[in-house]
mmCIF file of C-alpha atoms and ligand atoms in Angstrom:
data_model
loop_
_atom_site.group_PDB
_atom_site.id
_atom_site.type_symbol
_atom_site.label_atom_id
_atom_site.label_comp_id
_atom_site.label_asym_id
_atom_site.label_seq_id
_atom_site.Cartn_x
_atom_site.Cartn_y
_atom_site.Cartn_z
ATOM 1 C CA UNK V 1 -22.258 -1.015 28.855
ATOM 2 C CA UNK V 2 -20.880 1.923 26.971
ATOM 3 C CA UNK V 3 -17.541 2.826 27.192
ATOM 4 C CA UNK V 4 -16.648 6.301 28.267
ATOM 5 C CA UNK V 5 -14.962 8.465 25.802
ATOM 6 C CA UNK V 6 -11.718 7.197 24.764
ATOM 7 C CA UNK V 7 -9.122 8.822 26.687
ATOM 8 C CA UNK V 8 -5.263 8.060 26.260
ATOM 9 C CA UNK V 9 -2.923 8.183 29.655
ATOM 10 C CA UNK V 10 0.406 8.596 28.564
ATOM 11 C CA UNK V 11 2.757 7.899 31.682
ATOM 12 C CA UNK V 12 6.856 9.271 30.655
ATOM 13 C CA UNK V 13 10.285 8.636 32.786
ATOM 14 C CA UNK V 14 13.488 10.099 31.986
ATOM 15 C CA UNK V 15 13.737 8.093 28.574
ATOM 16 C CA UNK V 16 11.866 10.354 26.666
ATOM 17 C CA UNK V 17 14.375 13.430 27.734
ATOM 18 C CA UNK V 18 17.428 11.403 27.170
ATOM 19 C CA UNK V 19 17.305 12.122 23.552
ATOM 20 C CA UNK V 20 17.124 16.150 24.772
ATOM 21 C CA UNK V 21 20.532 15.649 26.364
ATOM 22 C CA UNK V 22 19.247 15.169 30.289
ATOM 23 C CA UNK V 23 20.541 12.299 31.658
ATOM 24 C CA UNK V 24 18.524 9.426 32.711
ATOM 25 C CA UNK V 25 18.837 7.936 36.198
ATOM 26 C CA UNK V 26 19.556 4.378 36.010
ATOM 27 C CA UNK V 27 21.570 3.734 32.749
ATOM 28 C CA UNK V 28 24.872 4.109 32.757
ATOM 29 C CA UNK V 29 26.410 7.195 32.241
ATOM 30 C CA UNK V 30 23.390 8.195 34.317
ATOM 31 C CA UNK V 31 22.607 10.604 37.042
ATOM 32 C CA UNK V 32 23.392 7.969 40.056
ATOM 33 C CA UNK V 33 26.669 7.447 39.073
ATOM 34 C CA UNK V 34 28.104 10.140 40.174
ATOM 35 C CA UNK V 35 25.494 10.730 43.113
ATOM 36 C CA UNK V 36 24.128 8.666 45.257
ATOM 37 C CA UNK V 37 20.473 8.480 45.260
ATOM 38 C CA UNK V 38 20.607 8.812 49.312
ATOM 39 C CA UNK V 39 22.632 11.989 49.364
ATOM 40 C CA UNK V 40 20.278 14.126 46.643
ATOM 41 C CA UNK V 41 16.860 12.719 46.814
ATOM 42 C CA UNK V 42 16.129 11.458 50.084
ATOM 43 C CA UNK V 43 14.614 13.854 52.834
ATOM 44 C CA UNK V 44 17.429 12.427 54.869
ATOM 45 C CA UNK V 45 20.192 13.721 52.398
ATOM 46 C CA UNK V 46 18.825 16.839 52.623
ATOM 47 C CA UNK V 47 18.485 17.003 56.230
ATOM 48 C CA UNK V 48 22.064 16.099 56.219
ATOM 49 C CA UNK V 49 23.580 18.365 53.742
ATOM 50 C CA UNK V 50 21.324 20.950 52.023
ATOM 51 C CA UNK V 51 24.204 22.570 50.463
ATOM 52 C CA UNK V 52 24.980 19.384 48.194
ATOM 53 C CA UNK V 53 21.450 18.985 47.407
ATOM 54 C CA UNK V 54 20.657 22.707 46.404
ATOM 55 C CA UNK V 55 23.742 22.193 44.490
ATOM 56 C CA UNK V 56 22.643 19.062 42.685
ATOM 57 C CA UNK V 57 19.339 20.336 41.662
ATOM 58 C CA UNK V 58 20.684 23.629 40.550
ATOM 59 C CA UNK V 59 22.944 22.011 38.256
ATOM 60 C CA UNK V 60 19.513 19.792 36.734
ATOM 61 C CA UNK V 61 17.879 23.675 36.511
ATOM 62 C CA UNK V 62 20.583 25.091 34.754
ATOM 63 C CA UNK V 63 21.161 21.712 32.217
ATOM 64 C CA UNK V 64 17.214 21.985 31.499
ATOM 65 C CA UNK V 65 16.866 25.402 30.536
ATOM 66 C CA UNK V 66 19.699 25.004 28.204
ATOM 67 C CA UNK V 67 17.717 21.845 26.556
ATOM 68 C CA UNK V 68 14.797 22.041 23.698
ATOM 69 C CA UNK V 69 11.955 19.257 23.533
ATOM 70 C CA UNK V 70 12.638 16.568 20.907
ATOM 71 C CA UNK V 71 10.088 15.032 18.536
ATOM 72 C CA UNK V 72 8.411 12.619 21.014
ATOM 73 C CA UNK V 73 7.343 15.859 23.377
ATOM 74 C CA UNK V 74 6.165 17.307 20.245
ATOM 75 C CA UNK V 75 4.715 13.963 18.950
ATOM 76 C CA UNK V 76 2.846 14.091 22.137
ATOM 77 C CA UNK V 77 1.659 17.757 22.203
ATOM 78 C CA UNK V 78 0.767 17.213 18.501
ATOM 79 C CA UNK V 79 -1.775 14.191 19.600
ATOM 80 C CA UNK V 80 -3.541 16.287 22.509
ATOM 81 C CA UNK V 81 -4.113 19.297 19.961
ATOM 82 C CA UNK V 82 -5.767 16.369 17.628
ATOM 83 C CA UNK V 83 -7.889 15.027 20.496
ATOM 84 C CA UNK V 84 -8.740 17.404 22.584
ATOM 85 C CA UNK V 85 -9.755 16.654 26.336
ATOM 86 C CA UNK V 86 -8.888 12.747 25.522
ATOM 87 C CA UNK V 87 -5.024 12.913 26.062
ATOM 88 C CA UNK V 88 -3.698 13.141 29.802
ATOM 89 C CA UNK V 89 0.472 13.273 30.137
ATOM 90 C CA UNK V 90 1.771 11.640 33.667
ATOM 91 C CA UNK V 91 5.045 12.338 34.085
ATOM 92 C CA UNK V 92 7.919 11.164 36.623
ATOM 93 C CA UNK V 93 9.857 14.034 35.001
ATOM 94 C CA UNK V 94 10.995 17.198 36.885
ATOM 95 C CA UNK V 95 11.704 18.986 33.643
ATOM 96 C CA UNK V 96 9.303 20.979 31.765
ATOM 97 C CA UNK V 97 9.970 19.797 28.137
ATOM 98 C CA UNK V 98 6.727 18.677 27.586
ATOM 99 C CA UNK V 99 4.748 22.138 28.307
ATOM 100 C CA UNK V 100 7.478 23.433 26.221
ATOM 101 C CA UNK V 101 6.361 21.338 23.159
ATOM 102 C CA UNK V 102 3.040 22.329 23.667
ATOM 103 C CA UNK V 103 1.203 19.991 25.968
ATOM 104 C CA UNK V 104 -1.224 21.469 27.994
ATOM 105 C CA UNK V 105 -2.531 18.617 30.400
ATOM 106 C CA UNK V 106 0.743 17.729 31.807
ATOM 107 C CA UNK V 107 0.899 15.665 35.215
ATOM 108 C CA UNK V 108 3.847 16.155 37.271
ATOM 109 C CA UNK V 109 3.657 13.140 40.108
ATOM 110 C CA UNK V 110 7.663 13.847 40.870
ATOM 111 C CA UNK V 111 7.214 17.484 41.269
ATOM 112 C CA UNK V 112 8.788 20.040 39.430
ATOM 113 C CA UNK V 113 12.585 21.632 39.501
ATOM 114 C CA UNK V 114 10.873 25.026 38.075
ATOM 115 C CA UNK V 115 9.089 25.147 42.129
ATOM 116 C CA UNK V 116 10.359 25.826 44.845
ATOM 117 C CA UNK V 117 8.965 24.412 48.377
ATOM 118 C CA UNK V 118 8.830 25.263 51.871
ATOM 119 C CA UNK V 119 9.030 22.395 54.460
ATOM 120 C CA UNK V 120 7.791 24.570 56.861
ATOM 121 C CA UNK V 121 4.345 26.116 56.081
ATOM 122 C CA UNK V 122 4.006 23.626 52.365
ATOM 123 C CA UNK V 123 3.923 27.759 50.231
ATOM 124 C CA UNK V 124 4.845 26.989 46.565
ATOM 125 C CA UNK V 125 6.381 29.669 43.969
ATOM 126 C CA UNK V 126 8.418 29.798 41.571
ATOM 127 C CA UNK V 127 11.845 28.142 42.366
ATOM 128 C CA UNK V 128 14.911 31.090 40.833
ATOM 129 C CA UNK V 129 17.817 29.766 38.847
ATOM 130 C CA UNK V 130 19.567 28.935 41.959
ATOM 131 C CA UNK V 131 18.613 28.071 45.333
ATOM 132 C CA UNK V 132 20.791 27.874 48.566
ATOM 133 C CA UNK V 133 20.296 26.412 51.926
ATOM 134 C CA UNK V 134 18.746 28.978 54.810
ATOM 135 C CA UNK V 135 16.823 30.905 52.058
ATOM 136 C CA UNK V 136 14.078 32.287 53.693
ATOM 137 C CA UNK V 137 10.506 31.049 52.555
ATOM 138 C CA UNK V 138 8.464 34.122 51.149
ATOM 139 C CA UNK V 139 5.393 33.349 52.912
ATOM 140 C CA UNK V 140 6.524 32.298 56.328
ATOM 141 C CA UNK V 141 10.257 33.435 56.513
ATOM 142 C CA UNK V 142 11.837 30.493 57.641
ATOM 143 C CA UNK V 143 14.691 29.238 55.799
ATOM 144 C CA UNK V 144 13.411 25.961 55.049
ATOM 145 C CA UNK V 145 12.853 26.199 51.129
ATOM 146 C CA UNK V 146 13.726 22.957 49.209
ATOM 147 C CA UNK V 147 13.339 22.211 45.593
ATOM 148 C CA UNK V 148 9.654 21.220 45.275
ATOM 149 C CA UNK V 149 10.370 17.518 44.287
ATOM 150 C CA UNK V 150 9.260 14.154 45.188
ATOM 151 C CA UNK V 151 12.338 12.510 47.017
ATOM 152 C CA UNK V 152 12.216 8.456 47.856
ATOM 153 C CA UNK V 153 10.054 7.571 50.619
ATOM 154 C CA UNK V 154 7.596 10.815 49.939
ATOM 155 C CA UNK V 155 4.006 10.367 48.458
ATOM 156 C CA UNK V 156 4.071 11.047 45.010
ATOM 157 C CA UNK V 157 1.669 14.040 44.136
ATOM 158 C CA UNK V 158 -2.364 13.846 42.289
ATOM 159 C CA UNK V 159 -2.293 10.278 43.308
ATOM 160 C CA UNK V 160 -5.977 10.861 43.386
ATOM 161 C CA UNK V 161 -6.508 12.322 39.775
ATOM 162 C CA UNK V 162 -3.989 9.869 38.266
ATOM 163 C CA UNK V 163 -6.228 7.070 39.818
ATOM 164 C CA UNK V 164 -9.635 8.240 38.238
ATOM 165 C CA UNK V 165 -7.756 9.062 34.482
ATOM 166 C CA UNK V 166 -6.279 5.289 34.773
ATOM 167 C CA UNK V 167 -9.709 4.156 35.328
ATOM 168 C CA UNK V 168 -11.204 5.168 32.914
ATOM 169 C CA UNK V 169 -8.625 5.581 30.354
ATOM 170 C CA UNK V 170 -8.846 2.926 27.077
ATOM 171 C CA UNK V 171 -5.444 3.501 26.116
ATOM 172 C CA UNK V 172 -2.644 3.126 28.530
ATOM 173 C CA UNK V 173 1.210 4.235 27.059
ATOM 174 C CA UNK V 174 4.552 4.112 28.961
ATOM 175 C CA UNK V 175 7.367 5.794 27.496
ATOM 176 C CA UNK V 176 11.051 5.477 28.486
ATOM 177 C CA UNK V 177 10.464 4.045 32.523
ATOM 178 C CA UNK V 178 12.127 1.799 33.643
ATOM 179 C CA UNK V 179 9.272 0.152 35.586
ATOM 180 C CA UNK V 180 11.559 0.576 38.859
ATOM 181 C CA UNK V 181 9.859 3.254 40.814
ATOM 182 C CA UNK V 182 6.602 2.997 42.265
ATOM 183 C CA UNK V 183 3.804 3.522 42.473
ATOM 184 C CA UNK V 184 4.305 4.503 38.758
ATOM 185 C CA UNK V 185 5.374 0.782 37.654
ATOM 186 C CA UNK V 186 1.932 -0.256 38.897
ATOM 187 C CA UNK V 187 -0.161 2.018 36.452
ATOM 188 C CA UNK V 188 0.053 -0.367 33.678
ATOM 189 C CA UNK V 189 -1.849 -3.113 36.185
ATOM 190 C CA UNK V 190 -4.129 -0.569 36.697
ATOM 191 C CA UNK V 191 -4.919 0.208 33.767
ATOM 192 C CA UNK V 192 -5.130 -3.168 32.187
ATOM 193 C CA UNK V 193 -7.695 -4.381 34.924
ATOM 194 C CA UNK V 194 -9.910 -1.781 33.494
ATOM 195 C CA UNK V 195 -9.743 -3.151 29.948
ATOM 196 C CA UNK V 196 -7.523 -0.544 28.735
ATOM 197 C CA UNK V 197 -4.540 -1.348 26.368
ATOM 198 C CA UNK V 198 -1.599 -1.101 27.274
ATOM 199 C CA UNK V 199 1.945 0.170 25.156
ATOM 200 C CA UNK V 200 4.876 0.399 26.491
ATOM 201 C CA UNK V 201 7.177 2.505 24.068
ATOM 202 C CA UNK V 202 11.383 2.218 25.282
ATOM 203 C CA UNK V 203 14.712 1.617 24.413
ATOM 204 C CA UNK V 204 14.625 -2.031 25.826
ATOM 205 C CA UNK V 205 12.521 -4.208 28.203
ATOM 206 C CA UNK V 206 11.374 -2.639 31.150
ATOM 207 C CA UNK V 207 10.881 -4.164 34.920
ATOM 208 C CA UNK V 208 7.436 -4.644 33.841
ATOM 209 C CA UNK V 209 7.440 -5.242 30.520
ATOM 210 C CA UNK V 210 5.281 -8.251 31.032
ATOM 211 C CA UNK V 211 2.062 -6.957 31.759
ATOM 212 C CA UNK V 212 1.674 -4.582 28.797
ATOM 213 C CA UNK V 213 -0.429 -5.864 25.477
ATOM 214 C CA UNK V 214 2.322 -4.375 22.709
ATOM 215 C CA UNK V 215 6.002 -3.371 22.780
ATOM 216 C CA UNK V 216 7.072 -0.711 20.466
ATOM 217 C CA UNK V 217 11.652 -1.035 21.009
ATOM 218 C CA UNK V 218 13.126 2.158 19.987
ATOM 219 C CA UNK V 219 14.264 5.303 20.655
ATOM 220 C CA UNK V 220 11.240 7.763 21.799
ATOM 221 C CA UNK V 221 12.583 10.251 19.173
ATOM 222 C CA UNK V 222 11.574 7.845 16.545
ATOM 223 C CA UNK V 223 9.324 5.501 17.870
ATOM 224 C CA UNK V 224 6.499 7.778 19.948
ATOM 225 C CA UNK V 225 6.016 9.970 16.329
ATOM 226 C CA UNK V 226 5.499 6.888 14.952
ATOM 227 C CA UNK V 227 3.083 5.881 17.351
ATOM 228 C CA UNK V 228 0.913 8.741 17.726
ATOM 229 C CA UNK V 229 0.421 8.788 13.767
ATOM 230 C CA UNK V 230 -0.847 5.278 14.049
ATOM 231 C CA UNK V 231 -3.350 6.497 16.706
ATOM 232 C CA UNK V 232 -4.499 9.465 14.726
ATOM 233 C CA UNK V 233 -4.902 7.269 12.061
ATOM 234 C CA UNK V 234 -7.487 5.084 13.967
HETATM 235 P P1 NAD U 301 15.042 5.566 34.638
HETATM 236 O O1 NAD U 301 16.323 6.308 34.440
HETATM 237 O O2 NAD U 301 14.937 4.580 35.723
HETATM 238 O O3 NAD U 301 14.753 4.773 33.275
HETATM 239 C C1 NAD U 301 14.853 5.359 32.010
HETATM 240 C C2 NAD U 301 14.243 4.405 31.013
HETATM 241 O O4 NAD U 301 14.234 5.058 29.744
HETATM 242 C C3 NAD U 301 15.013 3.086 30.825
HETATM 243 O O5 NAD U 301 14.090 2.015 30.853
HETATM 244 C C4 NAD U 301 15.667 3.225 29.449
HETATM 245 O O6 NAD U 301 15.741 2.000 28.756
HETATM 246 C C5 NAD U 301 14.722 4.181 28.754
HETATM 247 N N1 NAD U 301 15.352 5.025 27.736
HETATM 248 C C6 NAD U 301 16.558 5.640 27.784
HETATM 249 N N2 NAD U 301 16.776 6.355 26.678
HETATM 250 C C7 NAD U 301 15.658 6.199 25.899
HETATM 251 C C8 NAD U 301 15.277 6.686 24.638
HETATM 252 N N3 NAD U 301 16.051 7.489 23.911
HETATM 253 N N4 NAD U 301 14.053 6.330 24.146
HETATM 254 C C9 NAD U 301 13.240 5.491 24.853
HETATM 255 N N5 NAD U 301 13.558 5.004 26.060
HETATM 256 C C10 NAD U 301 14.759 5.351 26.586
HETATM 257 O O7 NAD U 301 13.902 6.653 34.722
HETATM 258 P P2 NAD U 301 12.408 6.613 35.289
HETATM 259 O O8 NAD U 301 11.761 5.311 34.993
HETATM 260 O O9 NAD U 301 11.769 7.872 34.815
HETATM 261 O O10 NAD U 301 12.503 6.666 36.893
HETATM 262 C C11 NAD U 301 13.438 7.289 37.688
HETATM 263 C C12 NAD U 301 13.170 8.646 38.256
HETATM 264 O O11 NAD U 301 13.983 9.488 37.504
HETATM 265 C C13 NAD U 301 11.843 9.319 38.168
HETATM 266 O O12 NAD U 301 11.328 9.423 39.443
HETATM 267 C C14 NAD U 301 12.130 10.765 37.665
HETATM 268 O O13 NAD U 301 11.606 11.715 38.573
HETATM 269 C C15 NAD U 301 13.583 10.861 37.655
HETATM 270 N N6 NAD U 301 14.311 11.570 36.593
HETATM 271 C C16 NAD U 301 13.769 12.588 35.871
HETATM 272 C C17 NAD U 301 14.505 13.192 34.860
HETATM 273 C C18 NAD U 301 13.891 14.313 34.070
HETATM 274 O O14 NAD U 301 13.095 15.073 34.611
HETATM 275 N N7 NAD U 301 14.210 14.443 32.792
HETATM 276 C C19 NAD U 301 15.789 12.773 34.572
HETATM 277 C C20 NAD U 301 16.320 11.730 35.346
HETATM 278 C C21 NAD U 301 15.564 11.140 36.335
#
């Protein structure tokens, strides 16, 4: 049976930021050592204290905007404008470096710190620089706007489209995850049980290291340039 047209699902964590200067979550030196996943990404947290959370992801806001993509967003963008319609971007990240660089079918399953959410009547819009607890939702007026991101024991978002790109896709690539959070870890099995072959690009072994076809160790700066020339180069 013919295949259908090759198509490339590229799923990134925080890894391929770090070299942008945003923190990753789990290394140290990372984001949960000085918070504690409970307190600023639970639903609980921010039940319990809003102010700390608007005040955590206000900070991430304000370190983003002040960051520029490195050469594996642009690596990336670079291989979509090369193959158009084939290249889909999945990405756990809240930041927008990718669109920056130029990607256009970007992905975000985590949601997005550049929206703003309310828990109330589910309006979206455009989160400002700063958000506070008790702002008032624009649609509905309540004050229950949060930052429009997936927090632990919520249902990650486009579950359905990732699901149809991953089977279908021939080439599978993880770059910088850690292979901790799910359902995201479980994309590579996914993918591989529809034949498609799977890379996992990252600074070390991952959680699931073991079901991927090829390891490329490195830093995503260096190593996902390198990679997508490869590809190009059939
Ligand atoms: P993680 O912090 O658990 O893992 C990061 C992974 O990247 C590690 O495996 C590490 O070895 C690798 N890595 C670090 N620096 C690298 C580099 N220069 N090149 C290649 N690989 C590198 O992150 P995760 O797997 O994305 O999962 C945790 C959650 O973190 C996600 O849900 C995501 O929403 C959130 N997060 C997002 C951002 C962001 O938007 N930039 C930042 C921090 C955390």
């Amino acid at each position: 049976m013919a295949r259908p047209d090759p198509s490339i699902v590229i799923l990134t964590g925080a890894g391929i930021s770090a070299e942008s200067g945003i923190a990753t979550f789990r290394e140290s030196g990372g984001l949960w050592e000085s918070h504690s996943l409970e307190e600023v990404a639970t639903p609980q947290g921010f039940a319990r204290d809003p102010d700390l959370v608007h005040a955590f992801y206000n900070a991430r806001r304000a370190a983003v905007r002040g960051v520029s993509p490195n050469p594996a967003h642009r690596a990336l963008a670079r291989l979509e404008q090369a193959l158009p319609g084939q290249v889909l971007i999945v990405t756990q990240n809240v930041d927008d470096l990718h669109e920056r660089a130029g990607s256009k079918r970007v992905i975000h399953m985590h949601g997005e710190l550049s929206r703003a959410l309310c828990h109330a009547c589910q309006a979206r819009w455009a989160a400002p620089d700063l958000m506070h607890a008790g702002d008032p939702c624009p649609r509905c007026g309540k004050p229950a706007t949060r930052p429009d991101i997936v927090w632990f024991g919520e249902f990650p978002y486009y579950m359905d489209e990732i699901e149809t790109a991953l089977s279908a896709c021939t080439t599978f690539a993880a770059i910088g995850t850690s292979g901790q959070v799910w359902p995201a870890a479980g994309f590579v099995q996914r993918a591989r049980a529809t034949g498609a072959r799977c890379i996992e690009i990252n600074l070390d072994q991952s959680e699931v290291s073991g079901d991927f076809h090829e390891h490329l160790i490195g830093r995503a700066g260096e190593a996902v340039p390198a990679w997508a020339e490869r590809v190009l180069a059939g």
